[in-house]
Tab-separated table of C-alpha atoms and ligand atoms in Angstrom:
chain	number	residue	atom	x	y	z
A	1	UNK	CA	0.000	0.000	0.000
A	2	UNK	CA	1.129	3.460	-0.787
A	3	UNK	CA	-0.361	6.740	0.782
A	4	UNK	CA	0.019	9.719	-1.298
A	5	UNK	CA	0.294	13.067	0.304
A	6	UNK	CA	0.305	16.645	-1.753
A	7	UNK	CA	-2.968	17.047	-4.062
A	8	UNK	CA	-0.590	17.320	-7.163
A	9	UNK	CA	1.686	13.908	-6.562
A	10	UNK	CA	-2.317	12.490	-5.351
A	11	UNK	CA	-3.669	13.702	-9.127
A	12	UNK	CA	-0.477	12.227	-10.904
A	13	UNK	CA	-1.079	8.831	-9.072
A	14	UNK	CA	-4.722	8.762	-10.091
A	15	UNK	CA	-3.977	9.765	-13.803
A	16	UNK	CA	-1.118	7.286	-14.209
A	17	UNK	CA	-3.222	4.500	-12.520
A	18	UNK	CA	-5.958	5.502	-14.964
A	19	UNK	CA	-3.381	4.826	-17.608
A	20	UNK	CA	-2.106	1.707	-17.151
A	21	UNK	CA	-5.141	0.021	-17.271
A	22	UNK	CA	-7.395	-1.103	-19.609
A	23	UNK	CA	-10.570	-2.437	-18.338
A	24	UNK	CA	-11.548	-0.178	-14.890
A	25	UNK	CA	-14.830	-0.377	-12.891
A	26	UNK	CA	-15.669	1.942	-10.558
A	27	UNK	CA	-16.586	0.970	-6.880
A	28	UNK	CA	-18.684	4.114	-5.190
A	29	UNK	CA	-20.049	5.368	-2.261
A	30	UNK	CA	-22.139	8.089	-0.295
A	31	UNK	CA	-18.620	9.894	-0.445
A	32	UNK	CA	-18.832	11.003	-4.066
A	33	UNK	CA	-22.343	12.379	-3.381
A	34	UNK	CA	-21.542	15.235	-0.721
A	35	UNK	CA	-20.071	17.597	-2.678
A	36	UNK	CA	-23.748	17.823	-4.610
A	37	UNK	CA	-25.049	18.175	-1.567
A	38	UNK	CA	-26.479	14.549	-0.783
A	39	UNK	CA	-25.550	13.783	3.315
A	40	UNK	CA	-23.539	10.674	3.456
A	41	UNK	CA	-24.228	8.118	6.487
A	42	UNK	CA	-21.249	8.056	8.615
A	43	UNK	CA	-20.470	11.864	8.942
A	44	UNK	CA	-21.690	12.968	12.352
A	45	UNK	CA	-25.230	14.619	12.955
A	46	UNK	CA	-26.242	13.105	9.520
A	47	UNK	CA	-29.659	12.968	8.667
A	48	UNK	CA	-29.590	9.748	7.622
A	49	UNK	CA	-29.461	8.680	10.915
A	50	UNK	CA	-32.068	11.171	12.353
A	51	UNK	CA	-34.693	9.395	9.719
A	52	UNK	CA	-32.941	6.353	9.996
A	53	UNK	CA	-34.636	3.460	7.319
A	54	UNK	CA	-36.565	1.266	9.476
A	55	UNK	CA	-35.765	-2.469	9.102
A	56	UNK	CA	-36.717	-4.805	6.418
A	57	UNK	CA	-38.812	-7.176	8.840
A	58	UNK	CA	-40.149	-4.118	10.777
A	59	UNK	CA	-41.279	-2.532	7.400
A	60	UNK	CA	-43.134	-5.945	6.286
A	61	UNK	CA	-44.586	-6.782	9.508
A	62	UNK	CA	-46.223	-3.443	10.488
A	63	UNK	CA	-48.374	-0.534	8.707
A	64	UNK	CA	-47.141	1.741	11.296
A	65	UNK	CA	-43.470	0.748	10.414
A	66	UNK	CA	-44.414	1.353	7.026
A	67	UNK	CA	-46.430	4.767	7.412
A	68	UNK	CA	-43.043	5.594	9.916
A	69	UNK	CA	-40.517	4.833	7.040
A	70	UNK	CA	-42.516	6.498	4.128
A	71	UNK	CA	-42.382	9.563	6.758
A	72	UNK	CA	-38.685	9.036	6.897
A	73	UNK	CA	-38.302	8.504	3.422
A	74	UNK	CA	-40.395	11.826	2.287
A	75	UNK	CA	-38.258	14.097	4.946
A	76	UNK	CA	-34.987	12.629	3.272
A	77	UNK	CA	-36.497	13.421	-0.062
A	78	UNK	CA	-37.219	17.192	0.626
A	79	UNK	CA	-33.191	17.214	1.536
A	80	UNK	CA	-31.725	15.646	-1.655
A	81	UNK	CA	-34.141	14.831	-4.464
A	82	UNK	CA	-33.704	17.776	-5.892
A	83	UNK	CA	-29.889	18.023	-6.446
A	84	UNK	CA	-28.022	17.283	-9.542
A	85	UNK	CA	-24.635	15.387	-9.863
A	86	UNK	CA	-21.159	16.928	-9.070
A	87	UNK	CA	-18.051	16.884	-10.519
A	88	UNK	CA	-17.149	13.451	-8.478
A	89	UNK	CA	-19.852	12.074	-10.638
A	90	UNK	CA	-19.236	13.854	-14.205
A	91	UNK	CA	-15.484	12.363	-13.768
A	92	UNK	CA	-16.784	8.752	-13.493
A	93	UNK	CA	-19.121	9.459	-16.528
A	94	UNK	CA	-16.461	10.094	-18.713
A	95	UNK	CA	-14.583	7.079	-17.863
A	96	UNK	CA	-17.359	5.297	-19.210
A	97	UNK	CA	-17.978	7.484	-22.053
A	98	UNK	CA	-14.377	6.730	-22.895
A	99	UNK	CA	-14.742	3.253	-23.090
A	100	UNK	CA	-11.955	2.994	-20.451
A	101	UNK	CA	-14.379	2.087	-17.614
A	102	UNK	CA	-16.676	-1.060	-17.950
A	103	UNK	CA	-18.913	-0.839	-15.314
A	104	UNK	CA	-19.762	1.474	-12.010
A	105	UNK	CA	-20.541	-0.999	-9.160
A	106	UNK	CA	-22.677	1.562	-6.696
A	107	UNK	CA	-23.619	1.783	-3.252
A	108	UNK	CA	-25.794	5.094	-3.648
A	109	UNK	CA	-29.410	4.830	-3.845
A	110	UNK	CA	-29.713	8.645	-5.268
A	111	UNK	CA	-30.008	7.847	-8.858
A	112	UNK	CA	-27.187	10.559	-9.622
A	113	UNK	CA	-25.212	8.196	-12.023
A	114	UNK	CA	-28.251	7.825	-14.215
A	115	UNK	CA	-28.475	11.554	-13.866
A	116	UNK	CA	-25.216	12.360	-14.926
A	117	UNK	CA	-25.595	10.337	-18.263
A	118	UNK	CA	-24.218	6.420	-18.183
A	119	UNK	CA	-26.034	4.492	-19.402
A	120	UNK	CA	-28.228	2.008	-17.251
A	121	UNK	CA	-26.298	-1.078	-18.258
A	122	UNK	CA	-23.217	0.376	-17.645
A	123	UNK	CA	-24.727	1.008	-13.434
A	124	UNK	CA	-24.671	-1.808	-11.081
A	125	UNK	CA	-26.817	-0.722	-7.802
A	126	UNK	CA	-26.289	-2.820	-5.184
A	127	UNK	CA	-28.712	-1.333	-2.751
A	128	UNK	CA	-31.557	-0.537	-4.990
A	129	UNK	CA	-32.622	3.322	-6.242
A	130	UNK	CA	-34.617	5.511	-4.124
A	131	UNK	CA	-36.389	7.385	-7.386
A	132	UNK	CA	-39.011	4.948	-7.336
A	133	UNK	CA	-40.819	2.118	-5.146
A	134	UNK	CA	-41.796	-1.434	-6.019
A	135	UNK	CA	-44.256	-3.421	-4.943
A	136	UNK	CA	-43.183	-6.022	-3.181
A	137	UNK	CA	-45.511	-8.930	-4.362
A	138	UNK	CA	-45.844	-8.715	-7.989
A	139	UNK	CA	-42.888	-6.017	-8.370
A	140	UNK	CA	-44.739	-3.700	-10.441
A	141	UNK	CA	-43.258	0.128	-10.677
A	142	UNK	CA	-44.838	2.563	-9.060
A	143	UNK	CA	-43.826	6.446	-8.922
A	144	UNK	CA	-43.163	7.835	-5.930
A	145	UNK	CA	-44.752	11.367	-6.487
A	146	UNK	CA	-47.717	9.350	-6.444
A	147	UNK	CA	-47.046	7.511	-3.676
A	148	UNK	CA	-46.511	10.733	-1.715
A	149	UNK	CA	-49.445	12.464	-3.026
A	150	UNK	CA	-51.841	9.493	-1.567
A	151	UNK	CA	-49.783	9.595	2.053
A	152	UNK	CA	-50.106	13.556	2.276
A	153	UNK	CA	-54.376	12.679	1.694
A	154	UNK	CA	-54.865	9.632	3.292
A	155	UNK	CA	-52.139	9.520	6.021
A	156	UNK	CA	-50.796	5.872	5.135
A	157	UNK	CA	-49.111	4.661	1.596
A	158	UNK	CA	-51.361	2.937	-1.178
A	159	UNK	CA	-51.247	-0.964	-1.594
A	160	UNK	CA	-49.799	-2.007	-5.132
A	161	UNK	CA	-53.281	-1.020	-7.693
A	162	UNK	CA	-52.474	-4.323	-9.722
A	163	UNK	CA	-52.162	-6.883	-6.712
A	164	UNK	CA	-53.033	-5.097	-3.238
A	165	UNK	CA	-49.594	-5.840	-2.260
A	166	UNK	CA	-47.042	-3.332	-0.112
A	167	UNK	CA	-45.485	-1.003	-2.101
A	168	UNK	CA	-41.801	-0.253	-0.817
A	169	UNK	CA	-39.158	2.654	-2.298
A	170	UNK	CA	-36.349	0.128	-4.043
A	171	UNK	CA	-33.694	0.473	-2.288
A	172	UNK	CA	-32.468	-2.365	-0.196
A	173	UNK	CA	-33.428	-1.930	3.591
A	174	UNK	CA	-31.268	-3.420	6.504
A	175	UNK	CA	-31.984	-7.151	6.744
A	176	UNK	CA	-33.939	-7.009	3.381
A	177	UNK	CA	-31.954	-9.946	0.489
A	178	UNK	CA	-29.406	-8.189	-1.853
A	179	UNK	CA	-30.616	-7.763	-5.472
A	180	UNK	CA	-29.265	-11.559	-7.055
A	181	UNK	CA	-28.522	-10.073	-10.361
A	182	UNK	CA	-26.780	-6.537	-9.014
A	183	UNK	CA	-25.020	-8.947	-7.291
A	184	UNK	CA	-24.102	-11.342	-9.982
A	185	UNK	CA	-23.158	-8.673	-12.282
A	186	UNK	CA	-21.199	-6.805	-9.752
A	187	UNK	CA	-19.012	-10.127	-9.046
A	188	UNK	CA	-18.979	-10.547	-13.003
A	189	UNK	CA	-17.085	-7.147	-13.630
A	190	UNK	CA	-15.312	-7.185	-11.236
A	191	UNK	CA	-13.456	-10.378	-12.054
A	192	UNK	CA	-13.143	-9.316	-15.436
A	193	UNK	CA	-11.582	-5.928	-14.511
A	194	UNK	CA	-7.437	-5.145	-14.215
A	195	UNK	CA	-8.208	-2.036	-11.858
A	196	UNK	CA	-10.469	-1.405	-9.458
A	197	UNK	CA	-11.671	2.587	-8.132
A	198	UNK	CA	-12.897	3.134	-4.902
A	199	UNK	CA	-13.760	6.247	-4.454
A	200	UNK	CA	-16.568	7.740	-1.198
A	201	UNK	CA	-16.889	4.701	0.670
A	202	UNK	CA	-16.315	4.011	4.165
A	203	UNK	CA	-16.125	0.413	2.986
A	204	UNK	CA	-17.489	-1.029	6.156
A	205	UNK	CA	-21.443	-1.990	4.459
A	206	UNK	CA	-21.210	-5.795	3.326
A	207	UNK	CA	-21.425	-7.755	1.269
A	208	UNK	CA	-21.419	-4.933	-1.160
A	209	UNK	CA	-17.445	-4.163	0.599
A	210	UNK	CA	-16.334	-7.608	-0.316
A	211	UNK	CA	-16.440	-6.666	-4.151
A	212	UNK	CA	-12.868	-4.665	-4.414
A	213	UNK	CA	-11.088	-7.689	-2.767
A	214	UNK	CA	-12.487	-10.078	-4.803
A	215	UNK	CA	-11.221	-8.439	-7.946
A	216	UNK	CA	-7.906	-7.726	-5.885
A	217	UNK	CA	-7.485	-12.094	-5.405
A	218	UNK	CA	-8.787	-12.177	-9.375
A	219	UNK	CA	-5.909	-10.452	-10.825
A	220	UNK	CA	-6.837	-6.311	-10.137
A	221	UNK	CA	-5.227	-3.841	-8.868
A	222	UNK	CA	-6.814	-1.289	-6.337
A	223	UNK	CA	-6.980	2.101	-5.914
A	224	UNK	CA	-8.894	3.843	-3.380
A	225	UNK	CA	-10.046	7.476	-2.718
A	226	UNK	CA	-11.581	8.540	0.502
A	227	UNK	CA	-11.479	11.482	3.376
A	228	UNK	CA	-10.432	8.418	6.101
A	229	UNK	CA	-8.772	5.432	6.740
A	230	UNK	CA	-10.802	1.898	5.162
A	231	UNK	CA	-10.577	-1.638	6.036
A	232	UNK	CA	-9.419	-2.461	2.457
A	233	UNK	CA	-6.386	0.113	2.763
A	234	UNK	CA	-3.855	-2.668	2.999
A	235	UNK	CA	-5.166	-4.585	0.297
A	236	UNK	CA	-5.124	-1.482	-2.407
A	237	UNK	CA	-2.066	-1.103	-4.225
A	238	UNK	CA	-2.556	3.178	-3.814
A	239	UNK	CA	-4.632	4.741	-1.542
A	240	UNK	CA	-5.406	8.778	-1.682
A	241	UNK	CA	-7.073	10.269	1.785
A	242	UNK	CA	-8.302	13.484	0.117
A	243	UNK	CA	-11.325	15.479	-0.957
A	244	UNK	CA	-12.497	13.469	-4.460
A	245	UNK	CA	-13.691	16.894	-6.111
A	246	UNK	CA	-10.613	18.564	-5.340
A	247	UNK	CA	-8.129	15.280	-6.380
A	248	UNK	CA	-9.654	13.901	-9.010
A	249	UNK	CA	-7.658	15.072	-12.305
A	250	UNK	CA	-9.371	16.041	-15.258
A	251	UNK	CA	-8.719	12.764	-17.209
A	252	UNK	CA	-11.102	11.874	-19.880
A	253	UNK	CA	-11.609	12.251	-22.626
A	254	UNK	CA	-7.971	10.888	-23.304
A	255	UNK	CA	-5.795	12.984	-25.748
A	256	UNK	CA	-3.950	10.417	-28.900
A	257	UNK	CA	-0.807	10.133	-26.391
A	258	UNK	CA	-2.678	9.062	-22.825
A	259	UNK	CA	-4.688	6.706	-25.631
A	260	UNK	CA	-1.731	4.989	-27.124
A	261	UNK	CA	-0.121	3.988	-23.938
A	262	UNK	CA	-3.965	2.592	-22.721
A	263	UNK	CA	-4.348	1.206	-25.838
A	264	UNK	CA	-3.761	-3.036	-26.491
B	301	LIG	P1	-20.444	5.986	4.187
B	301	LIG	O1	-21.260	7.167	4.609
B	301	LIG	O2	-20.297	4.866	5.134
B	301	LIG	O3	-18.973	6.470	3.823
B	301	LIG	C1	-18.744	7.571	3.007
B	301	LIG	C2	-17.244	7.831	3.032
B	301	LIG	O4	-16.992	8.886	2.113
B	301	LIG	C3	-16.732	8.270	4.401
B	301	LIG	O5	-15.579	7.524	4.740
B	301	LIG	C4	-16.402	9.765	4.207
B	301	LIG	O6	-15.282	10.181	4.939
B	301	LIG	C5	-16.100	9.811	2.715
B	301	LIG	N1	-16.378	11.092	2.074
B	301	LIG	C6	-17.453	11.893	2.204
B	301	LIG	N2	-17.364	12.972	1.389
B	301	LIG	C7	-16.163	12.854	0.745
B	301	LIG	C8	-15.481	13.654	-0.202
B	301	LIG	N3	-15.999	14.802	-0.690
B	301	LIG	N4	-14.268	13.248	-0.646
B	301	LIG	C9	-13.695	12.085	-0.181
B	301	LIG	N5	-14.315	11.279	0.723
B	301	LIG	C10	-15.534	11.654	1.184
B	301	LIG	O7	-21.026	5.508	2.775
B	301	LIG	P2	-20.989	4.085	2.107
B	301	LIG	O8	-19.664	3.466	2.280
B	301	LIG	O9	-21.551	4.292	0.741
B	301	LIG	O10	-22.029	3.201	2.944
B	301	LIG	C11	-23.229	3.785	3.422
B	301	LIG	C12	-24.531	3.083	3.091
B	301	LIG	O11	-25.559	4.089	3.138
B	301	LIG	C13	-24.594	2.500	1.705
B	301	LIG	O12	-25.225	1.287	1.823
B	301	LIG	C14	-25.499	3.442	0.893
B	301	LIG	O13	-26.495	2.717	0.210
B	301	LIG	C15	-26.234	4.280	1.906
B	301	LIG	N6	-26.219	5.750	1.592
B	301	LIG	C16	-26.349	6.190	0.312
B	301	LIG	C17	-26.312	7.549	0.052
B	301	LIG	C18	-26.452	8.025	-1.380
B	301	LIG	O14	-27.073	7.343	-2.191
B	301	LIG	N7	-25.874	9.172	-1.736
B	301	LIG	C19	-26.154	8.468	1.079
B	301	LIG	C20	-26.021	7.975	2.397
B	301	LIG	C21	-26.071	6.617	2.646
């Protein structure tokens, strides 16, 4: 493991890193988020942990969990919903606009990846998306402006209007089964991947923090970028303890030189 210390040496490391592979995903967290505003988790007084998402068997076993966690979910909506990405994310869409980066393996249920142009197939959520609620019988869509619009009448959240069943937001609650095909997918890129990006996460939320090391004992090599220390520190090859707006070099789209040295 190397720790890199001035911002300059820190955006040199990152762009040569960049360079020397050729087939990068992108492992992110709540991290990458702040600087467009959205609170991450682990930052004290955050108000993720003020409305704090009730538990998956709490949410399934009660209507007043449920009515309690839409309540939650609405006051955490008024603080982010309405932000766009930053520059954290516009960096990672050019990667994959570039070709360079094969996948973006997320944490973040904020739909800002989406929102800053890669294309769905490109975004692997492990912990669901937030935009919208499923129901949790015959998994039908359902919008949450809707959703809301029924709770601020009625007091309580609609039942699914095709089945009667409960209608949940989709992301992936404490206790609730990870997504099988996020997951699958996930492990499938990042397998096939010769470097590996962390960048925003505290790394401490599993499974989804096992990813990076399996690609590490696959063959990649691991980079990570984050304000404090990890549990995968040891295991990355470079690791860069900095603000990611303010390190992240301007890399992409990559001029005929960078593009001949990344090239087969
Ligand atoms: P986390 O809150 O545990 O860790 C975020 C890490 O990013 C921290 O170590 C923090 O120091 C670092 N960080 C924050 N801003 C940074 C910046 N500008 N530059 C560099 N580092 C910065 O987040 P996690 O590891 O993603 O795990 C939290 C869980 O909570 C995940 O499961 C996720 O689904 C959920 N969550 C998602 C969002 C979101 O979608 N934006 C927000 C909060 C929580």
């Amino acid at each position: 493991m190397h720790e890199q210390g001035s911002l300059a040496r820190a955006r040199d490391v990152i762009a040569a890193f960049i360079r020397s592979c050729d087939r990068i995903v992108i492992f992110t967290g709540a991290g990458i988020s702040t600087e467009a505003g959205v609170p991450d988790f682990r930052t004290p007084g955050s108000p993720w942990l003020v409305h704090k998402p009730i538990p998956f068997q709490d949410y399934i076993a009660s209507e007043e969990a449920r009515i309690e966690a839409w309540r939650r979910k609405f006051a955490m909506d008024d603080i982010y919903r309405h932000l766009g990405p930053g520059t954290t994310h516009q960096f990672i869409a050019a990667g994959v606009a570039s070709g360079q980066v094969s996948a973006v393996v997320t944490q973040n249920i904020d739909n800002l990846h989406q929102r800053s142009g890669i294309p769905e197939d490109r975004i692997i959520e492990l912990h669901g998306n937030g935009s919208y609620a499923r129901c949790m019988s015959c998994e039908g869509r359902h919008e949450i402006e809707t959703i809301r619009a029924h709770f601020e009448h009625h007091g309580y959240p609609p039942a699914c209007d095709a089945c009667g069943g409960i209608v949940k937001s989709a992301t992936i609650s404490f206790g609730q089964k990870m997504p099988t095909d996020a997951l699958r997918r996930a492990r499938d890129a990042m397998t096939c991947a010769d470097g590996v990006i962390v960048l925003g996460s505290s790394l401490v939320v599993r499974p989804a923090a096992d990813l990076p090391i399996m690609a590490v004992e696959a063959g990649a090599r691991l980079l990570i970028v984050n304000r404090e220390k990890t549990p995968l520190d040891s295991a990355a090859e470079c690791v860069i303890r900095g603000d990611l707006p303010a390190t992240l070099p301007e890399f992409w789209p990559l001029t005929d030189m960078d593009a001949s040295v990344t090239g087969p």
